[in-house]
Amino acid sequence: MLRLLYLENTPITLLGFLTVLWASFINSANAIAKQPEANKRPNVLFILADDLGWKDLSNEGSTFYESPYIDRIANEGMKFTRGYATCQVCSPSRASIMTGKYPARLQITDWIGAAMGKQWDRNTKLLPAVYRHHLPQEDTTIAEAFQQSGYETFFAGKWHLGDEGSFPEDHGFGTNVGGHHRGSPPGGYFCPYDNPKMTDGEKGELLPLRLGHETADWIEANQDKPFFAFLSFYSVHAPIQSTKALWKKYRAKAAEQTPPEIRFLIDRTSPVRQVQDNPLYAGMVESMDDGVGIVLEKLDRLGLTENTIIVFTSDNGGVSAGDGKATSNLPLRGGKGRQWEGGIREPFYILWSGGRSGTTDVLATGTDFYPTLLDMCDLPARSNQHVDGRSLVPAMITNSDDQSLADLDQLNKRSLFWHYPHYGNQGGEPSSIIRKGDWKLILYHEEDAIELYNVADDIGEQIDVAPKYPEKTVTMKAELDDWLLETNAAMPTQNPKFSSESLANAKVRIREKELPKLERAHAKILEADFQPPQGWWEDIAK
């Protein structure tokens, strides 16, 4: 006869007790199985903005734009205050992120599709260098490295690194939503998108929100496996388009600011915007930030945030001198396409539970993401691939052992390089750059002229101190020359059709006609009766 046992004051047989005990064991096992594995490899979410300037975020000091979700990444992670893109235009810097190599070494030195060599029909002293129009197949991309290590891989948004045969799916991404050869959204920012790699949603759907949802949905479907997700916004590249609701919001905000006497100044070759008050551009920043928020909230809801490394950066400086001339990068000089800090210094954030939060002034650049992420995920380095990158982990950990301190010292002592043998649509000139510590030297290829700045003391690059420091100038120029030779950097050539008289006339036209026209057009955007000239206006929820 079975003895009666009591469980929570209820009589139960031994058989019944064993049944309850077994059920409890099964439920506990299932609960444990649903929890993230303690030793599961970290996930990676890489978020890349297009044309977003260093000062285009509220955490970087903008009082006009609003970016709470991106600010969260910066505030909870590590902010590299001297973080850079490897080029002042998009395709080269994107190629560096994918390969861990400088644009000069890859021979991808301009945005893919730009005229080059003898195709060039503008009146300039030099013909821009010939460059490669796709990622080399022989390179192992960061996506391929993660894919070969068992990660699920995903890409959404702007690619601009080649045509058929060189799309994201050809370089290690198992899923591709929207990535093709075009550098700007072919249908604009409202559905229908006219994108061959993405189906349309409802008419008027907003592109950055769609890309956020696509990324969030894919993460949810692949949450049980380690993943590498690359969210590459088309925002905030031209066309400068936003919703009517957001235009109204930021038009009202602009009205609270002191009206500028002028919005543009000519710097060397073209007008550059000096104030942040464009309500359409501000709306684009907010919509992209909302797209980031969609993904962050999904990670939170799924309990994946702690085990996901999150990167946020941009591919080049803000559009102060071209592609809409919609923002100001002050106190940085210039913007997209230009050789100064405004063209290359970027928001550069890494949120990693294995590292500390805060800020660091360690020099960092786009080639560093590849070895850094491999290091963080405890995957083997690929030193023959990411030859121009260095792991930034020493700047993010609190270890004080001899090796960590030595690695950090090497990061602080290294030089960074740029090479842009082209003329930018935004007024940029053929140039090469070396940054070493606080010092930055720019070599202009038209006249073999040099500028030297101490960026720590002169962040706006207003005082050329090359005459004051001749020895430093010579030393840095020699190091830059050696690097150009080592990478076999392509160079511009003389333009036999160049006319100095035509160039002088063009400068007069810019000053007397284009500059006043710009001032009128950008003032018009803030008027109550403003209507988008291309008919893209959509009054939908943000």
XYZ file of C-alpha atoms in Angstrom:
542
model
C 0.000 0.000 0.000
C 1.456 3.341 -1.066
C 2.013 5.837 1.664
C 0.213 9.120 1.419
C 2.560 12.133 1.084
C 1.634 15.790 1.445
C 2.617 18.442 -1.089
C 1.592 21.995 -0.160
C -1.011 20.596 2.300
C -2.549 18.359 -0.358
C -2.409 14.579 0.117
C -0.630 12.846 -2.763
C 0.561 9.313 -3.454
C 4.228 8.520 -4.031
C 3.433 7.863 -7.689
C 1.742 11.225 -7.938
C 4.678 12.911 -6.272
C 7.110 11.375 -8.752
C 4.869 12.515 -11.599
C 4.894 16.092 -10.308
C 8.660 15.941 -9.782
C 9.236 14.744 -13.382
C 7.003 17.471 -14.782
C 8.922 20.065 -12.779
C 12.206 18.728 -14.152
C 10.950 18.904 -17.740
C 9.705 22.484 -17.284
C 13.033 23.547 -15.762
C 14.959 21.925 -18.604
C 12.803 23.699 -21.188
C 13.286 27.036 -19.415
C 17.050 26.561 -19.385
C 17.021 25.607 -23.052
C 15.200 28.836 -23.922
C 17.752 30.978 -22.088
C 20.766 32.286 -24.039
C 23.725 29.960 -23.768
C 26.334 31.357 -21.421
C 29.056 30.533 -23.935
C 27.160 31.531 -27.081
C 29.329 33.625 -29.361
C 28.428 37.324 -29.462
C 26.144 38.618 -32.186
C 27.141 41.674 -34.219
C 24.903 44.512 -35.380
C 26.783 46.966 -37.594
C 24.862 50.180 -38.377
C 26.268 52.409 -41.126
C 24.817 55.810 -41.970
C 25.375 57.464 -45.334
C 26.736 61.041 -45.373
C 26.028 61.635 -41.676
C 28.365 64.264 -40.268
C 30.218 64.190 -36.953
C 28.019 67.023 -35.591
C 24.723 65.668 -36.931
C 23.785 63.934 -33.663
C 22.558 65.408 -30.418
C 25.115 63.470 -28.354
C 27.848 65.149 -30.417
C 26.537 68.608 -29.610
C 23.855 69.353 -32.201
C 21.017 71.379 -30.688
C 18.879 71.128 -33.812
C 18.872 67.421 -34.743
C 17.402 64.767 -32.436
C 18.867 61.252 -32.232
C 17.972 59.541 -28.911
C 18.418 55.950 -30.138
C 21.821 56.507 -31.719
C 22.765 58.538 -28.643
C 21.984 55.467 -26.552
C 24.666 53.484 -28.425
C 27.163 56.298 -27.856
C 26.276 56.795 -24.198
C 26.198 53.107 -23.231
C 29.210 52.133 -25.333
C 32.616 53.512 -26.211
C 32.741 56.758 -28.164
C 35.904 57.217 -30.220
C 36.182 60.996 -30.316
C 38.875 60.783 -33.008
C 37.176 58.181 -35.190
C 37.468 58.474 -38.968
C 36.186 57.135 -42.267
C 38.974 56.123 -44.638
C 37.723 58.443 -47.383
C 35.715 61.617 -47.804
C 33.270 59.863 -50.170
C 31.258 56.686 -49.774
C 32.374 53.660 -51.832
C 36.036 53.738 -50.745
C 35.228 53.960 -47.047
C 32.630 51.182 -47.358
C 35.188 48.992 -49.110
C 37.604 49.579 -46.218
C 35.024 48.442 -43.680
C 34.383 45.294 -45.694
C 38.039 44.382 -46.273
C 40.189 46.005 -43.564
C 42.255 47.695 -46.282
C 42.812 51.330 -47.205
C 41.155 52.572 -50.430
C 44.577 53.218 -51.994
C 45.537 49.566 -51.536
C 42.191 48.381 -52.921
C 42.365 50.869 -55.831
C 38.781 51.910 -54.954
C 39.426 55.601 -54.426
C 36.212 57.320 -55.591
C 32.493 56.669 -55.403
C 31.730 53.954 -57.924
C 30.310 55.529 -61.059
C 32.321 58.755 -60.971
C 34.091 59.730 -64.198
C 37.825 58.992 -64.287
C 40.887 59.470 -66.472
C 40.106 60.552 -70.018
C 36.365 60.261 -69.371
C 36.692 63.426 -67.295
C 35.205 66.480 -69.044
C 35.521 69.168 -66.369
C 38.022 71.997 -66.529
C 40.539 70.935 -63.881
C 44.322 70.942 -63.779
C 44.477 67.175 -63.406
C 42.616 64.160 -64.723
C 41.351 62.027 -61.820
C 42.972 58.641 -61.333
C 41.513 55.444 -62.772
C 39.969 53.283 -60.035
C 38.401 49.845 -59.504
C 34.595 49.593 -59.721
C 33.884 46.608 -57.467
C 35.168 44.761 -54.428
C 37.915 42.332 -55.432
C 36.705 38.733 -55.323
C 40.073 37.626 -53.948
C 39.484 39.600 -50.761
C 37.714 37.897 -47.869
C 35.145 40.382 -46.593
C 34.240 40.735 -42.949
C 30.897 39.091 -43.766
C 32.668 36.096 -45.314
C 34.906 35.806 -42.254
C 31.878 35.619 -39.967
C 29.986 33.346 -42.341
C 32.914 30.923 -42.471
C 32.897 30.908 -38.663
C 29.295 29.716 -38.530
C 27.467 33.044 -38.310
C 24.238 33.838 -40.126
C 24.803 36.995 -42.186
C 22.394 39.732 -43.293
C 22.631 42.985 -45.252
C 20.016 45.722 -45.659
C 20.245 49.044 -47.467
C 22.948 50.791 -49.440
C 25.754 48.707 -50.976
C 27.399 50.735 -53.800
C 30.377 48.358 -54.083
C 29.771 46.848 -57.477
C 27.191 45.674 -59.963
C 26.020 42.179 -60.955
C 28.474 39.635 -59.570
C 29.612 41.969 -56.792
C 26.458 42.419 -54.718
C 26.236 41.669 -50.972
C 25.246 38.053 -51.647
C 28.464 37.659 -53.669
C 30.587 38.769 -50.706
C 29.357 36.732 -47.756
C 25.876 37.978 -46.957
C 23.298 35.194 -46.868
C 20.408 37.666 -47.065
C 20.368 40.948 -48.984
C 17.534 43.469 -48.768
C 18.019 46.526 -50.957
C 21.758 46.364 -51.646
C 22.641 47.000 -55.300
C 24.908 49.174 -57.453
C 23.222 52.534 -56.894
C 24.543 54.972 -54.307
C 21.271 56.794 -53.676
C 17.768 55.336 -53.364
C 16.532 55.173 -56.968
C 12.907 55.910 -56.067
C 13.670 58.284 -53.215
C 12.755 57.739 -49.578
C 9.067 56.943 -50.059
C 7.600 53.771 -51.502
C 7.531 52.812 -54.369
C 11.322 52.479 -54.095
C 12.235 51.283 -57.607
C 14.844 49.058 -55.941
C 15.649 45.793 -57.786
C 16.722 44.105 -54.532
C 13.682 44.997 -52.426
C 9.932 44.528 -52.808
C 7.687 47.549 -52.377
C 5.481 48.037 -49.350
C 2.508 50.332 -49.032
C 2.620 53.567 -50.970
C 4.267 56.257 -48.875
C 6.163 53.831 -46.645
C 9.374 55.464 -45.376
C 12.634 53.772 -46.402
C 14.684 54.025 -43.157
C 11.782 52.575 -41.162
C 11.380 49.760 -43.668
C 15.088 48.902 -43.403
C 14.821 48.947 -39.613
C 11.873 46.545 -39.672
C 13.583 44.239 -42.185
C 16.639 44.029 -39.922
C 14.582 43.519 -36.753
C 12.469 40.793 -38.357
C 15.538 38.945 -39.634
C 17.166 39.104 -36.203
C 14.059 37.633 -34.589
C 13.994 34.799 -37.127
C 17.694 34.044 -36.537
C 17.983 34.718 -32.803
C 18.931 31.139 -31.913
C 22.159 31.333 -33.934
C 25.073 33.763 -33.773
C 24.458 36.469 -36.371
C 26.248 39.263 -38.191
C 23.694 41.874 -39.318
C 24.735 44.913 -41.359
C 22.141 47.717 -41.473
C 23.359 50.197 -44.076
C 21.001 53.168 -44.312
C 20.655 55.173 -47.512
C 19.921 58.069 -45.144
C 20.958 60.851 -45.039
C 22.225 60.876 -48.619
C 20.435 63.000 -51.206
C 17.672 63.411 -52.222
C 16.911 65.451 -49.101
C 13.346 64.278 -48.406
C 11.235 64.025 -45.290
C 7.598 63.865 -44.241
C 5.458 66.951 -43.966
C 4.927 66.287 -40.252
C 8.657 66.270 -39.564
C 9.220 69.305 -41.789
C 6.660 71.201 -39.676
C 8.289 70.064 -36.425
C 11.767 71.215 -37.400
C 10.591 74.336 -39.192
C 9.105 75.394 -35.850
C 12.351 74.490 -34.112
C 14.376 76.529 -36.618
C 12.115 79.515 -35.920
C 13.283 79.412 -32.285
C 16.904 79.922 -33.364
C 18.504 83.245 -34.192
C 18.092 83.672 -37.964
C 21.467 83.442 -39.733
C 22.687 86.416 -41.739
C 24.143 83.993 -44.274
C 24.096 80.218 -44.603
C 27.048 79.699 -46.968
C 30.680 80.756 -47.280
C 33.027 79.907 -50.143
C 35.959 77.837 -48.906
C 38.652 77.508 -51.611
C 36.499 75.969 -54.332
C 32.801 75.918 -53.394
C 30.132 77.207 -50.981
C 29.978 75.422 -47.619
C 26.995 75.525 -45.271
C 27.580 77.223 -41.914
C 24.351 76.543 -39.985
C 22.107 73.625 -39.026
C 18.530 74.700 -39.730
C 17.299 72.587 -42.664
C 13.998 71.020 -41.490
C 13.983 68.404 -44.246
C 17.445 67.148 -43.316
C 16.555 67.189 -39.616
C 13.546 65.012 -40.416
C 15.827 62.572 -42.251
C 18.095 62.324 -39.209
C 15.097 61.608 -36.972
C 13.647 58.991 -39.331
C 16.968 57.179 -39.530
C 17.233 57.337 -35.754
C 13.759 55.816 -35.510
C 14.942 53.021 -37.806
C 17.812 52.366 -35.392
C 15.307 52.389 -32.521
C 13.226 49.674 -34.169
C 16.219 47.330 -34.136
C 17.414 48.245 -30.637
C 13.936 47.680 -29.206
C 13.776 44.272 -30.903
C 17.108 43.280 -29.364
C 15.825 44.399 -25.956
C 12.546 42.490 -26.302
C 14.315 39.302 -27.372
C 16.858 39.574 -24.563
C 19.725 39.767 -27.055
C 21.187 43.183 -26.244
C 23.709 41.971 -23.681
C 25.171 39.444 -26.128
C 25.180 41.726 -29.186
C 28.044 44.007 -30.176
C 26.590 47.161 -31.725
C 28.616 49.442 -34.006
C 27.477 52.798 -35.332
C 29.390 55.013 -37.748
C 29.114 56.935 -41.035
C 30.903 56.559 -44.356
C 31.997 60.201 -44.793
C 31.338 63.694 -43.558
C 28.080 65.621 -43.634
C 26.756 67.192 -46.816
C 27.767 70.803 -46.207
C 29.102 71.469 -49.706
C 27.273 69.078 -52.010
C 24.435 66.570 -52.455
C 21.887 69.018 -51.047
C 24.261 71.207 -48.993
C 21.937 70.425 -46.099
C 24.035 70.518 -42.911
C 26.957 72.197 -41.197
C 29.891 70.335 -39.651
C 31.208 73.271 -37.621
C 33.498 73.526 -35.759
C 35.011 71.113 -38.289
C 36.036 72.599 -41.616
C 34.387 71.401 -44.818
C 32.292 68.283 -45.249
C 31.677 65.382 -47.590
C 34.193 65.245 -50.420
C 36.611 67.646 -48.730
C 40.051 66.944 -47.328
C 39.511 68.585 -43.940
C 38.095 67.096 -40.742
C 34.502 67.769 -41.766
C 34.925 65.335 -44.638
C 36.426 62.407 -42.742
C 35.803 62.617 -38.971
C 32.754 60.542 -38.024
C 30.518 59.378 -35.228
C 32.350 56.188 -34.202
C 30.675 54.116 -31.464
C 31.051 50.528 -30.264
C 28.722 49.092 -27.626
C 30.200 45.872 -26.200
C 29.357 44.195 -22.911
C 32.925 42.904 -22.730
C 34.397 46.405 -22.678
C 34.038 49.640 -20.796
C 31.856 52.573 -21.734
C 32.921 56.201 -21.986
C 35.138 58.069 -24.431
C 38.608 57.592 -25.823
C 40.830 59.823 -27.945
C 42.646 56.860 -29.520
C 42.865 57.384 -33.277
C 40.527 54.933 -35.039
C 39.508 54.424 -38.656
C 37.258 52.276 -40.842
C 39.853 49.574 -41.472
C 39.845 48.800 -37.740
C 36.324 47.386 -37.536
C 37.300 44.087 -39.200
C 40.049 43.005 -36.749
C 38.225 44.571 -33.796
C 35.040 42.557 -34.298
C 36.961 39.333 -34.879
C 38.857 40.005 -31.657
C 35.684 40.713 -29.673
C 34.055 37.521 -30.937
C 37.167 35.460 -30.166
C 37.565 34.557 -33.834
C 41.004 34.131 -35.405
C 42.601 37.250 -36.856
C 43.098 37.382 -40.618
C 46.268 39.424 -40.693
C 46.847 38.899 -44.405
C 43.424 40.405 -45.100
C 42.880 43.338 -42.714
C 46.431 44.564 -43.263
C 45.612 48.222 -42.611
C 43.393 47.675 -39.568
C 44.204 47.251 -35.900
C 42.034 45.834 -33.138
C 40.623 48.602 -30.959
C 40.009 46.239 -28.046
C 43.018 47.614 -26.081
C 41.222 50.981 -25.972
C 38.051 49.392 -24.608
C 39.247 47.077 -21.848
C 40.421 47.850 -18.342
C 43.318 45.376 -18.288
C 46.633 46.891 -17.247
C 48.935 43.986 -18.058
C 52.102 44.666 -20.015
C 50.750 43.330 -23.327
C 47.543 45.394 -23.155
C 49.489 48.544 -22.360
C 51.906 47.825 -25.207
C 49.022 47.296 -27.648
C 47.402 50.551 -26.545
C 50.694 52.369 -26.952
C 50.988 51.075 -30.519
C 47.478 52.334 -31.308
C 48.378 55.773 -30.011
C 51.636 55.934 -31.965
C 50.457 54.736 -35.377
C 49.729 57.018 -38.330
C 46.487 57.115 -40.319
C 46.392 57.748 -44.074
C 43.971 58.933 -46.756
C 44.346 59.144 -50.532
C 41.787 60.798 -52.816
C 43.240 61.373 -56.316
C 39.987 62.882 -57.596
C 37.855 66.022 -57.682
C 34.812 65.727 -55.458
C 31.358 66.880 -56.481
C 31.491 68.925 -53.289
C 34.671 70.838 -54.167
C 37.263 68.399 -52.889
C 40.667 68.376 -54.564
C 43.139 65.572 -55.378
C 45.006 65.110 -52.125
C 46.638 62.701 -49.704
C 46.659 62.980 -45.924
C 48.621 61.674 -42.967
C 47.421 62.011 -39.370
C 49.962 61.325 -36.613
C 49.002 62.137 -33.041
C 47.686 65.686 -32.977
C 49.262 66.548 -36.330
C 47.685 66.381 -39.780
C 49.452 67.013 -43.085
C 47.589 67.469 -46.383
C 49.403 67.076 -49.702
C 47.637 68.732 -52.665
C 48.544 67.033 -55.932
C 47.733 69.928 -58.265
C 50.686 72.027 -57.105
C 52.470 69.591 -54.745
C 51.465 72.040 -51.998
C 51.307 71.181 -48.293
C 49.195 72.233 -45.314
C 50.078 71.230 -41.746
C 47.657 71.559 -38.836
C 47.744 70.787 -35.139
C 44.178 69.514 -34.959
C 44.131 69.363 -31.155
C 44.795 73.102 -30.938
C 43.059 74.059 -34.186
C 40.107 71.743 -34.772
C 38.803 74.044 -37.511
C 42.076 73.793 -39.482
C 42.386 77.521 -39.929
C 46.111 77.976 -39.241
C 48.596 76.274 -41.568
C 51.707 75.838 -39.429
C 53.923 74.154 -42.051
C 56.237 77.194 -42.245
C 56.574 77.196 -38.450
C 57.476 73.493 -38.209
C 59.631 72.673 -41.255
C 61.251 69.557 -39.746
C 57.901 67.989 -38.787
C 56.561 68.848 -42.220
C 59.453 67.117 -43.966
C 59.251 64.040 -41.714
C 55.501 63.571 -42.127
C 55.655 64.212 -45.877
C 58.344 61.523 -46.200
C 56.215 59.015 -44.260
C 53.226 59.829 -46.477
C 55.327 59.397 -49.630
C 56.555 56.013 -48.406
C 52.994 54.890 -47.737
C 51.832 55.984 -51.202
C 54.607 53.909 -52.745
C 53.950 50.903 -50.504
C 50.249 50.812 -51.423
C 50.935 51.469 -55.133
C 48.496 54.368 -54.923
C 47.037 55.494 -58.257
C 47.784 59.111 -59.115
C 45.994 61.787 -61.145
C 47.614 62.948 -64.386
C 47.924 66.281 -66.146
C 44.891 67.506 -68.053
C 46.042 68.779 -71.472
C 42.751 70.645 -71.988
C 42.909 72.676 -68.792
C 42.186 76.407 -69.146
C 43.174 78.791 -66.337
C 40.920 81.461 -67.867
C 37.874 79.174 -67.725
C 38.686 78.320 -64.117
C 38.807 82.006 -63.185
C 35.443 82.587 -64.876
C 33.942 79.623 -62.994
C 35.020 81.121 -59.671
C 33.289 84.388 -60.559
C 30.114 82.491 -61.519
C 30.084 80.596 -58.212
C 30.530 83.778 -56.207
C 28.108 86.015 -58.130
C 25.377 83.585 -59.251
C 25.461 80.231 -57.481
C 26.014 81.559 -53.981
C 23.009 83.956 -53.996
C 20.883 81.233 -55.586
C 21.788 78.832 -52.782
C 20.884 81.377 -50.135
C 17.441 81.935 -51.676
C 16.720 78.224 -52.150
C 17.572 77.267 -48.573
C 15.645 80.180 -47.093
C 12.644 79.045 -49.136
C 12.599 75.649 -47.356
C 11.669 77.446 -44.120
C 8.770 79.415 -45.603
C 5.222 78.448 -44.630
C 4.135 77.780 -48.227
C 7.125 75.553 -49.110
C 6.329 72.719 -51.504
C 8.886 70.116 -52.622
C 9.834 70.892 -56.229
C 10.071 67.226 -57.321
C 6.613 66.269 -56.084
C 7.831 63.708 -53.552
C 5.935 65.166 -50.610
C 4.183 62.572 -48.479
C 2.266 63.459 -45.313
C 2.528 60.185 -43.418
C 3.326 59.217 -39.858
C 7.063 59.344 -39.192
